[in-house]
């Protein structure tokens, strides 16, 4: 049996920590897969905030969420009570998440997911995450998390600009004091251009 993909491993880490009724953030909505995953875990009493700078990404995510709410989502795994969290989808940079979330949610977020790079299937692949916005977003995410909350970041070093972003994120995570967070890296060292995962658990 092979190892699980980086995307599945990120979900496994989140699933062990995010509790029903909690707040979660999808920092890079993309196709909406992580948004829906978080909404299922948080359940009807929870809340999910999703960020993307492309309206097409938010539209795809909204369609996923509406399909799930109607009970027709593919591979549907109902949350507790059969309902998913309300998701607020914001046409804003992930770097603005601390300003976008209400003050009472700061320090109470259970999980934040980042899936960096560009929107799969997009016509303009030049629109992608960069260290200039991603590093402030990671700092904001860490400040929003509750103790034992988790941040996951899937990195794509194989595309133009992705390698530099991956290095910047890894340097940021590696520089966190052990008194503030625990960090793990999940990757295949024989395939340096393959996607990999960095996960940060707040102390």
Coordinates of N, CA, C and O in Angstrom, one line a residue, residues 7-184:
X7 N -2.5 16.0 -0.4 CA -3.8 16.5 -0.1 C -4.6 15.7 0.9 O -5.2 16.2 1.8
X8 N -4.5 14.4 0.8 CA -5.2 13.5 1.7 C -4.6 13.6 3.1 O -5.3 13.5 4.1
X9 N -3.2 13.7 3.1 CA -2.6 13.8 4.4 C -2.9 15.1 5.2 O -3.2 15.1 6.4
X10 N -3.0 16.2 4.4 CA -3.5 17.4 5.0 C -4.9 17.3 5.6 O -5.1 17.7 6.7
X11 N -5.8 16.6 4.9 CA -7.1 16.4 5.4 C -7.1 15.5 6.6 O -7.9 15.8 7.6
X12 N -6.3 14.5 6.7 CA -6.2 13.7 7.8 C -5.8 14.4 9.1 O -6.3 14.3 10.2
X13 N -4.8 15.3 8.9 CA -4.3 16.1 10.0 C -5.4 17.1 10.5 O -5.6 17.2 11.7
X14 N -6.1 17.7 9.6 CA -7.2 18.6 9.9 C -8.3 17.8 10.6 O -8.9 18.3 11.7
X15 N -8.7 16.7 10.1 CA -9.8 15.9 10.6 C -9.6 15.5 12.1 O -10.6 15.4 12.9
X16 N -8.4 15.3 12.5 CA -8.1 14.9 13.9 C -8.2 16.1 14.9 O -8.2 15.9 16.1
X17 N -8.2 17.3 14.3 CA -8.1 18.5 15.2 C -9.3 19.4 15.1 O -9.7 20.0 16.1
X18 N -9.9 19.6 14.0 CA -11.1 20.5 13.8 C -12.3 19.9 14.4 O -12.7 18.8 14.0
X19 N -13.0 20.5 15.3 CA -14.1 20.0 16.0 C -15.4 20.6 15.5 O -15.5 21.7 15.0
X20 N -16.5 19.8 15.5 CA -17.8 20.4 15.1 C -18.1 21.6 15.9 O -17.9 21.8 17.1
X21 N -18.6 22.6 15.1 CA -19.0 23.9 15.7 C -17.9 24.9 15.7 O -18.1 26.1 16.1
X22 N -16.7 24.5 15.3 CA -15.6 25.5 15.3 C -15.5 26.3 14.0 O -16.2 26.1 13.0
X23 N -14.6 27.3 14.0 CA -14.3 28.2 12.9 C -13.2 27.6 12.1 O -12.2 27.1 12.7
X24 N -13.2 27.6 10.8 CA -12.1 27.2 9.9 C -12.0 28.2 8.8 O -12.9 28.9 8.4
X25 N -10.8 28.2 8.2 CA -10.5 29.1 7.1 C -9.9 28.3 5.9 O -8.9 27.5 6.1
X26 N -10.4 28.5 4.7 CA -9.8 28.0 3.5 C -9.1 29.3 2.9 O -9.8 30.1 2.3
X27 N -7.8 29.3 3.0 CA -7.0 30.5 2.6 C -6.9 30.7 1.1 O -6.7 31.8 0.7
X28 N -7.1 29.6 0.4 CA -7.0 29.6 -1.1 C -8.1 28.7 -1.6 O -7.9 27.5 -1.8
X29 N -9.3 29.3 -1.9 CA -10.5 28.5 -2.2 C -10.3 27.6 -3.4 O -10.6 26.4 -3.4
X30 N -9.7 28.1 -4.5 CA -9.5 27.3 -5.7 C -10.7 26.7 -6.2 O -11.7 27.3 -6.5
X31 N -10.7 25.3 -6.3 CA -11.9 24.6 -6.8 C -13.0 24.4 -5.7 O -14.1 23.9 -6.0
X32 N -12.7 24.8 -4.5 CA -13.7 24.6 -3.4 C -13.6 23.3 -2.7 O -14.4 23.1 -1.8
X33 N -12.7 22.4 -3.0 CA -12.7 21.1 -2.4 C -12.4 21.2 -0.9 O -13.0 20.6 -0.1
X34 N -11.4 22.0 -0.6 CA -11.1 22.2 0.9 C -12.1 22.9 1.6 O -12.4 22.7 2.8
X35 N -12.8 23.9 0.9 CA -13.9 24.6 1.6 C -15.0 23.7 2.0 O -15.5 23.8 3.1
X36 N -15.4 22.8 1.1 CA -16.4 21.8 1.4 C -16.0 20.9 2.5 O -16.7 20.5 3.4
X37 N -14.7 20.4 2.4 CA -14.2 19.5 3.4 C -14.3 20.2 4.8 O -14.8 19.5 5.8
X38 N -13.9 21.4 4.9 CA -13.9 22.1 6.2 C -15.4 22.3 6.7 O -15.7 22.2 7.8
X39 N -16.3 22.6 5.7 CA -17.7 22.9 6.1 C -18.3 21.6 6.6 O -19.2 21.6 7.5
X40 N -17.9 20.4 6.0 CA -18.5 19.1 6.5 C -18.0 18.9 7.9 O -18.8 18.5 8.8
X41 N -16.7 19.1 8.2 CA -16.2 18.9 9.5 C -16.7 19.8 10.6 O -17.0 19.4 11.7
X42 N -16.8 21.1 10.2 CA -17.3 22.1 11.2 C -18.8 21.9 11.5 O -19.2 22.2 12.6
X43 N -19.5 21.3 10.5 CA -20.9 21.0 10.8 C -21.8 22.3 10.9 O -21.4 23.4 10.7
X44 N -23.1 22.0 11.2 CA -24.1 23.1 11.1 C -23.8 24.2 12.1 O -24.2 25.4 11.8
X45 N -23.2 24.0 13.2 CA -22.9 25.0 14.2 C -21.6 25.7 13.9 O -21.2 26.7 14.6
X46 N -20.8 25.3 12.9 CA -19.5 25.9 12.6 C -19.6 27.0 11.6 O -20.7 27.3 11.1
X47 N -18.5 27.5 11.3 CA -18.4 28.6 10.2 C -17.1 28.5 9.5 O -16.1 28.2 10.1
X48 N -17.2 28.7 8.2 CA -16.0 28.6 7.3 C -15.8 29.9 6.6 O -16.8 30.4 6.0
X49 N -14.6 30.4 6.5 CA -14.3 31.6 5.7 C -13.4 31.1 4.6 O -12.4 30.4 4.8
X50 N -13.7 31.5 3.4 CA -12.9 31.2 2.2 C -12.4 32.4 1.5 O -13.2 33.4 1.3
X51 N -11.1 32.4 1.1 CA -10.5 33.6 0.4 C -10.0 33.2 -0.9 O -9.4 32.1 -1.1
X52 N -10.3 34.0 -1.9 CA -9.6 33.9 -3.2 C -9.7 35.2 -4.0 O -10.7 36.0 -3.7
X53 N -8.8 35.5 -4.9 CA -8.8 36.7 -5.6 C -9.5 36.5 -7.0 O -9.5 37.5 -7.7
X54 N -10.0 35.3 -7.3 CA -10.6 35.1 -8.5 C -12.1 34.7 -8.3 O -12.4 33.8 -7.5
X55 N -13.0 35.5 -8.9 CA -14.4 35.2 -8.7 C -14.8 33.9 -9.2 O -15.7 33.2 -8.6
X56 N -14.2 33.4 -10.2 CA -14.5 32.0 -10.8 C -14.3 31.0 -9.7 O -15.0 30.0 -9.7
X57 N -13.2 31.1 -8.9 CA -13.0 30.1 -7.9 C -14.1 30.2 -6.8 O -14.6 29.1 -6.4
X58 N -14.5 31.3 -6.4 CA -15.6 31.5 -5.4 C -16.9 30.9 -6.0 O -17.7 30.2 -5.3
X59 N -17.1 31.1 -7.3 CA -18.4 30.6 -7.9 C -18.4 29.0 -7.9 O -19.4 28.4 -7.6
X60 N -17.2 28.4 -8.2 CA -17.1 27.0 -8.2 C -17.3 26.4 -6.8 O -18.0 25.4 -6.6
X61 N -16.7 27.1 -5.8 CA -16.9 26.7 -4.4 C -18.3 26.8 -4.0 O -18.9 25.9 -3.3
X62 N -19.0 27.9 -4.3 CA -20.4 28.1 -3.9 C -21.2 27.0 -4.5 O -22.1 26.4 -3.9
X63 N -21.0 26.6 -5.8 CA -21.7 25.5 -6.4 C -21.6 24.2 -5.7 O -22.5 23.5 -5.5
X64 N -20.3 23.9 -5.3 CA -20.1 22.7 -4.5 C -20.9 22.7 -3.2 O -21.5 21.7 -2.8
X65 N -20.8 23.8 -2.5 CA -21.5 23.9 -1.2 C -23.0 23.8 -1.4 O -23.6 23.1 -0.5
X66 N -23.5 24.4 -2.4 CA -25.0 24.3 -2.6 C -25.4 22.9 -2.9 O -26.5 22.4 -2.5
X67 N -24.6 22.3 -3.8 CA -24.9 20.9 -4.1 C -24.9 20.0 -2.9 O -25.8 19.1 -2.7
X68 N -23.9 20.2 -2.0 CA -23.8 19.4 -0.8 C -25.0 19.7 0.1 O -25.6 18.7 0.7
X69 N -25.4 20.9 0.3 CA -26.5 21.3 1.1 C -27.8 20.7 0.7 O -28.7 20.4 1.5
X70 N -27.9 20.5 -0.6 CA -29.1 19.9 -1.2 C -29.1 18.3 -1.1 O -30.0 17.7 -1.5
X71 N -27.9 17.8 -0.6 CA -27.8 16.3 -0.5 C -27.4 15.6 -1.7 O -27.6 14.4 -1.8
X72 N -26.9 16.3 -2.7 CA -26.5 15.6 -4.0 C -25.1 15.7 -4.3 O -24.7 15.4 -5.4
X73 N -24.2 16.0 -3.3 CA -22.8 16.1 -3.5 C -22.2 14.7 -3.8 O -22.6 13.7 -3.2
X74 N -21.2 14.6 -4.7 CA -20.5 13.3 -5.0 C -19.7 12.9 -3.7 O -19.0 13.7 -3.1
X75 N -19.9 11.6 -3.4 CA -19.2 11.1 -2.2 C -19.6 11.8 -0.9 O -18.7 11.9 -0.1
X76 N -20.8 12.1 -0.8 CA -21.2 13.0 0.3 C -21.1 12.2 1.6 O -21.5 11.1 1.8
X77 N -20.4 12.9 2.6 CA -20.3 12.4 3.9 C -20.9 13.5 4.8 O -20.3 14.5 5.2
X78 N -22.2 13.3 5.2 CA -22.9 14.3 6.0 C -22.2 14.7 7.3 O -21.6 13.8 8.0
X79 N -22.2 15.9 7.7 CA -21.7 16.3 9.0 C -22.7 15.9 10.0 O -23.7 15.4 9.7
X80 N -22.3 16.2 11.3 CA -23.2 15.9 12.4 C -24.6 16.6 12.1 O -24.6 17.8 11.8
X81 N -25.6 15.8 12.2 CA -27.0 16.4 11.9 C -27.3 16.5 10.4 O -28.3 16.9 10.1
X82 N -26.3 16.1 9.6 CA -26.5 16.1 8.1 C -26.4 17.4 7.5 O -26.7 17.6 6.3
X83 N -25.9 18.4 8.2 CA -25.8 19.8 7.6 C -24.3 20.3 7.7 O -23.6 19.8 8.6
X84 N -24.0 21.1 6.8 CA -22.6 21.7 6.7 C -22.6 23.1 7.3 O -23.7 23.7 7.4
X85 N -21.4 23.5 7.6 CA -21.2 24.9 8.1 C -21.6 25.9 7.1 O -21.5 25.7 5.9
X86 N -22.0 27.1 7.5 CA -22.2 28.2 6.6 C -20.8 28.7 6.2 O -19.9 28.9 7.0
X87 N -20.6 28.9 4.9 CA -19.3 29.4 4.4 C -19.4 30.8 3.8 O -20.3 31.0 3.0
X88 N -18.6 31.7 4.3 CA -18.6 33.0 3.8 C -17.4 33.1 2.9 O -16.2 33.0 3.3
X89 N -17.7 33.3 1.6 CA -16.6 33.3 0.5 C -16.3 34.8 0.2 O -17.2 35.5 -0.2
X90 N -15.0 35.1 0.3 CA -14.6 36.5 0.2 C -13.7 36.7 -1.0 O -12.7 36.0 -1.1
X91 N -14.0 37.7 -1.8 CA -13.1 38.0 -2.9 C -12.0 38.9 -2.4 O -12.0 40.1 -2.7
X92 N -11.1 38.3 -1.7 CA -10.0 39.1 -1.0 C -8.8 38.2 -1.0 O -8.8 37.0 -1.0
X93 N -7.6 38.8 -0.9 CA -6.4 38.1 -0.7 C -6.3 37.4 0.6 O -6.9 37.9 1.6
X94 N -5.7 36.2 0.7 CA -5.5 35.5 1.9 C -4.7 36.3 2.9 O -4.8 36.1 4.1
X95 N -3.9 37.3 2.5 CA -3.1 38.1 3.4 C -4.0 39.0 4.2 O -3.6 39.6 5.2
X96 N -5.3 39.2 3.8 CA -6.2 40.0 4.5 C -7.1 39.3 5.5 O -8.1 39.9 6.0
X97 N -6.8 38.0 5.8 CA -7.8 37.2 6.6 C -7.9 37.8 8.0 O -9.0 37.7 8.6
X98 N -6.9 38.3 8.6 CA -7.0 38.8 10.0 C -8.0 40.0 10.0 O -8.7 40.1 11.0
X99 N -7.9 40.8 9.0 CA -8.8 42.0 9.0 C -10.2 41.6 8.6 O -11.2 42.2 9.1
X100 N -10.4 40.5 7.9 CA -11.7 40.1 7.4 C -12.5 39.3 8.5 O -13.7 39.4 8.5
X101 N -11.8 38.5 9.3 CA -12.5 37.8 10.3 C -12.9 38.7 11.5 O -12.1 39.6 11.9
X102 N -14.1 38.5 12.1 CA -14.5 39.3 13.2 C -13.5 39.1 14.4 O -12.9 38.1 14.6
X103 N -13.4 40.2 15.1 CA -12.4 40.2 16.2 C -12.7 39.1 17.2 O -11.7 38.5 17.8
X104 N -13.9 38.7 17.5 CA -14.2 37.7 18.5 C -13.7 36.3 18.0 O -13.7 35.4 18.8
X105 N -13.4 36.1 16.7 CA -12.9 34.8 16.2 C -11.4 34.7 16.3 O -10.9 33.6 16.2
X106 N -10.7 35.8 16.6 CA -9.3 35.7 16.7 C -8.8 34.9 17.9 O -9.3 35.0 19.0
X107 N -7.9 33.9 17.6 CA -7.5 33.0 18.7 C -8.4 31.9 18.9 O -8.2 31.1 19.8
X108 N -9.4 31.7 18.0 CA -10.4 30.7 18.2 C -10.6 29.8 17.0 O -11.4 28.9 17.0
X109 N -9.8 30.0 16.0 CA -9.9 29.2 14.7 C -9.3 27.9 14.9 O -8.2 27.8 15.4
X110 N -10.0 26.8 14.5 CA -9.5 25.5 14.7 C -8.5 25.0 13.6 O -7.6 24.2 13.9
X111 N -8.7 25.5 12.4 CA -7.9 25.0 11.3 C -7.8 26.0 10.1 O -8.8 26.7 9.9
X112 N -6.7 26.1 9.5 CA -6.5 27.0 8.3 C -5.8 26.1 7.2 O -4.8 25.5 7.5
X113 N -6.4 26.1 6.0 CA -5.8 25.3 4.9 C -5.3 26.2 3.8 O -6.1 27.1 3.4
X114 N -4.1 26.0 3.3 CA -3.6 26.6 2.2 C -3.3 25.6 1.1 O -2.6 24.5 1.4
X115 N -3.7 25.8 -0.1 CA -3.3 25.0 -1.3 C -2.8 26.0 -2.3 O -3.5 26.6 -3.1
X116 N -1.5 26.1 -2.3 CA -0.8 27.2 -3.0 C -0.7 27.0 -4.5 O -1.0 25.9 -5.0
X117 N -0.2 28.0 -5.2 CA -0.1 27.8 -6.7 C -1.1 28.6 -7.4 O -1.5 29.7 -7.1
X118 N -1.7 27.9 -8.5 CA -2.7 28.6 -9.3 C -3.9 27.8 -9.4 O -4.0 26.6 -9.0
X119 N -5.0 28.3 -9.9 CA -6.3 27.7 -9.9 C -6.3 26.6 -11.0 O -6.1 27.0 -12.2
X120 N -6.5 25.4 -10.7 CA -6.6 24.3 -11.7 C -7.6 24.6 -12.8 O -8.8 25.0 -12.4
X121 N -7.2 24.5 -14.1 CA -8.2 24.7 -15.1 C -8.4 26.2 -15.5 O -9.2 26.5 -16.4
X122 N -7.7 27.1 -14.8 CA -7.9 28.5 -15.1 C -7.3 28.9 -16.5 O -6.3 28.3 -16.9
X123 N -7.8 29.8 -17.1 CA -7.3 30.3 -18.4 C -6.0 31.0 -18.2 O -5.1 30.9 -19.0
X124 N -5.9 31.8 -17.2 CA -4.7 32.6 -16.9 C -3.9 32.0 -15.8 O -4.2 32.3 -14.6
X125 N -2.9 31.3 -16.1 CA -2.1 30.6 -15.1 C -1.0 31.5 -14.5 O -0.3 31.1 -13.6
X126 N -1.0 32.8 -14.9 CA -0.1 33.7 -14.3 C -0.7 34.2 -13.0 O 0.1 34.8 -12.2
X127 N -1.9 34.0 -12.7 CA -2.5 34.4 -11.5 C -2.3 33.3 -10.5 O -2.9 32.2 -10.6
X128 N -1.4 33.5 -9.6 CA -1.0 32.5 -8.6 C -0.5 33.1 -7.3 O -0.3 34.3 -7.2
X129 N -0.4 32.3 -6.3 CA 0.0 32.8 -5.0 C 1.5 33.1 -5.1 O 2.3 32.5 -5.9
X130 N 2.0 34.1 -4.3 CA 3.4 34.5 -4.3 C 3.8 34.7 -2.8 O 2.9 34.9 -2.0
X131 N 5.1 34.6 -2.5 CA 5.5 34.9 -1.2 C 5.1 36.2 -0.6 O 4.9 36.4 0.6
X132 N 4.9 37.2 -1.5 CA 4.5 38.6 -1.0 C 3.2 38.6 -0.3 O 3.0 39.4 0.7
X133 N 2.3 37.7 -0.7 CA 1.0 37.6 0.0 C 0.9 36.4 0.9 O 0.3 36.4 1.9
X134 N 1.6 35.4 0.5 CA 1.5 34.1 1.3 C 2.1 34.2 2.7 O 1.6 33.7 3.7
X135 N 3.3 34.8 2.8 CA 4.0 34.9 4.1 C 3.2 35.7 5.1 O 3.0 35.3 6.2
X136 N 2.6 36.9 4.7 CA 1.7 37.6 5.6 C 0.5 36.8 6.0 O 0.0 36.9 7.1
X137 N 0.0 36.0 5.0 CA -1.2 35.2 5.2 C -0.9 34.1 6.3 O -1.7 33.8 7.1
X138 N 0.3 33.5 6.2 CA 0.7 32.5 7.1 C 0.8 33.1 8.5 O 0.3 32.5 9.5
X139 N 1.4 34.3 8.6 CA 1.5 34.9 9.9 C 0.1 35.2 10.5 O -0.2 35.0 11.7
X140 N -0.8 35.7 9.6 CA -2.2 36.0 10.1 C -2.9 34.7 10.5 O -3.5 34.7 11.6
X141 N -2.7 33.6 9.8 CA -3.3 32.4 10.1 C -2.9 31.9 11.5 O -3.7 31.4 12.3
X142 N -1.6 31.9 11.7 CA -1.0 31.5 13.0 C -1.6 32.3 14.1 O -1.9 31.7 15.2
X143 N -1.8 33.6 13.9 CA -2.3 34.4 15.0 C -3.8 34.1 15.3 O -4.3 34.3 16.4
X144 N -4.5 33.7 14.2 CA -6.0 33.4 14.4 C -6.2 32.0 15.0 O -7.3 31.8 15.6
X145 N -5.3 31.1 14.9 CA -5.5 29.8 15.5 C -5.6 29.8 17.0 O -5.0 30.5 17.7
X146 N -6.4 28.8 17.5 CA -6.5 28.6 18.9 C -5.3 27.7 19.3 O -4.7 27.1 18.4
X147 N -5.0 27.5 20.6 CA -4.0 26.5 20.9 C -4.4 25.1 20.5 O -5.6 24.8 20.5
X148 N -3.5 24.4 19.9 CA -3.6 23.1 19.3 C -4.4 23.1 17.9 O -4.7 22.1 17.3
X149 N -4.6 24.4 17.5 CA -5.2 24.5 16.1 C -4.1 24.2 15.1 O -2.9 24.3 15.4
X150 N -4.5 24.0 13.9 CA -3.5 23.5 12.9 C -3.6 24.3 11.6 O -4.7 24.8 11.2
X151 N -2.5 24.5 11.0 CA -2.4 25.2 9.7 C -1.7 24.2 8.7 O -0.7 23.6 9.1
X152 N -2.3 24.0 7.5 CA -1.6 23.1 6.6 C -1.4 23.9 5.3 O -2.2 24.7 4.9
X153 N -0.2 23.7 4.6 CA 0.1 24.4 3.4 C 0.6 23.3 2.4 O 1.7 22.7 2.7
X154 N -0.1 23.1 1.3 CA 0.4 22.3 0.2 C 1.2 23.1 -0.8 O 0.7 24.2 -1.3
X155 N 2.4 22.7 -1.0 CA 3.4 23.5 -1.9 C 3.6 22.8 -3.2 O 3.7 21.6 -3.2
X156 N 3.9 23.6 -4.2 CA 4.1 23.1 -5.6 C 5.4 23.6 -6.2 O 5.3 24.6 -6.9
X157 N 6.5 23.0 -5.8 CA 7.8 23.5 -6.3 C 8.0 23.3 -7.8 O 9.0 23.8 -8.4
X158 N 7.2 22.5 -8.5 CA 7.4 22.1 -9.9 C 7.0 23.1 -10.9 O 7.4 23.0 -12.1
X159 N 6.2 24.2 -10.6 CA 5.8 25.2 -11.6 C 6.6 26.5 -11.4 O 7.2 26.7 -10.3
X160 N 6.6 27.3 -12.4 CA 7.3 28.6 -12.4 C 6.9 29.4 -11.2 O 5.7 29.7 -11.0
X161 N 7.8 29.8 -10.4 CA 7.5 30.6 -9.2 C 7.2 29.7 -8.0 O 7.3 30.2 -6.8
X162 N 6.8 28.5 -8.2 CA 6.4 27.6 -7.1 C 7.6 27.2 -6.2 O 7.4 27.1 -5.0
X163 N 8.7 27.0 -6.8 CA 9.9 26.6 -6.0 C 10.3 27.7 -5.1 O 10.6 27.4 -3.9
X164 N 10.3 29.0 -5.5 CA 10.7 30.1 -4.7 C 9.7 30.2 -3.5 O 10.0 30.5 -2.4
X165 N 8.4 30.0 -3.9 CA 7.4 30.2 -2.8 C 7.5 29.0 -1.8 O 7.4 29.3 -0.6
X166 N 7.8 27.8 -2.3 CA 7.9 26.7 -1.3 C 9.1 26.9 -0.4 O 9.0 26.7 0.8
X167 N 10.2 27.4 -1.0 CA 11.4 27.7 -0.1 C 11.1 28.8 0.9 O 11.5 28.7 2.1
X168 N 10.3 29.8 0.5 CA 10.0 30.9 1.4 C 9.1 30.4 2.6 O 9.3 30.7 3.7
X169 N 8.1 29.5 2.2 CA 7.2 29.0 3.2 C 8.0 28.1 4.2 O 7.8 28.1 5.4
X170 N 8.9 27.3 3.6 CA 9.6 26.4 4.5 C 10.6 27.1 5.4 O 10.7 26.8 6.6
X171 N 11.1 28.2 4.9 CA 12.0 29.0 5.8 C 11.2 29.7 6.9 O 11.6 29.8 8.0
X172 N 10.0 30.2 6.5 CA 9.1 30.8 7.5 C 8.8 29.8 8.6 O 8.9 30.0 9.8
X173 N 8.4 28.6 8.2 CA 8.0 27.5 9.2 C 9.2 27.1 10.0 O 9.0 26.9 11.2
X174 N 10.3 26.9 9.4 CA 11.5 26.5 10.1 C 12.0 27.6 11.1 O 12.7 27.2 12.1
X175 N 11.6 28.8 10.9 CA 12.0 29.9 11.8 C 11.1 30.1 13.0 O 11.4 30.9 13.8
X176 N 10.0 29.4 13.0 CA 9.1 29.6 14.1 C 9.7 29.0 15.4 O 10.2 27.9 15.4
X177 N 9.6 29.7 16.5 CA 10.1 29.2 17.8 C 9.4 28.0 18.2 O 8.1 27.9 18.1
X178 N 10.1 27.0 18.8 CA 9.4 25.8 19.3 C 8.4 26.1 20.4 O 7.6 25.3 20.7
X179 N 8.6 27.2 21.0 CA 7.6 27.6 22.1 C 6.3 28.1 21.5 O 5.3 28.1 22.2
X180 N 6.3 28.4 20.2 CA 5.0 28.9 19.6 C 4.3 27.8 18.7 O 3.1 27.9 18.6
X181 N 5.1 26.9 18.1 CA 4.5 26.0 17.2 C 5.3 24.8 17.0 O 6.5 24.8 17.2
X182 N 4.7 23.7 16.6 CA 5.3 22.5 16.1 C 5.1 22.4 14.6 O 4.0 22.6 14.1
X183 N 6.2 22.0 13.9 CA 6.1 22.0 12.4 C 6.6 20.6 11.9 O 7.5 20.0 12.4
X184 N 5.8 20.1 10.9 CA 6.3 18.9 10.2 C 6.3 19.1 8.7 O 5.5 20.0 8.2

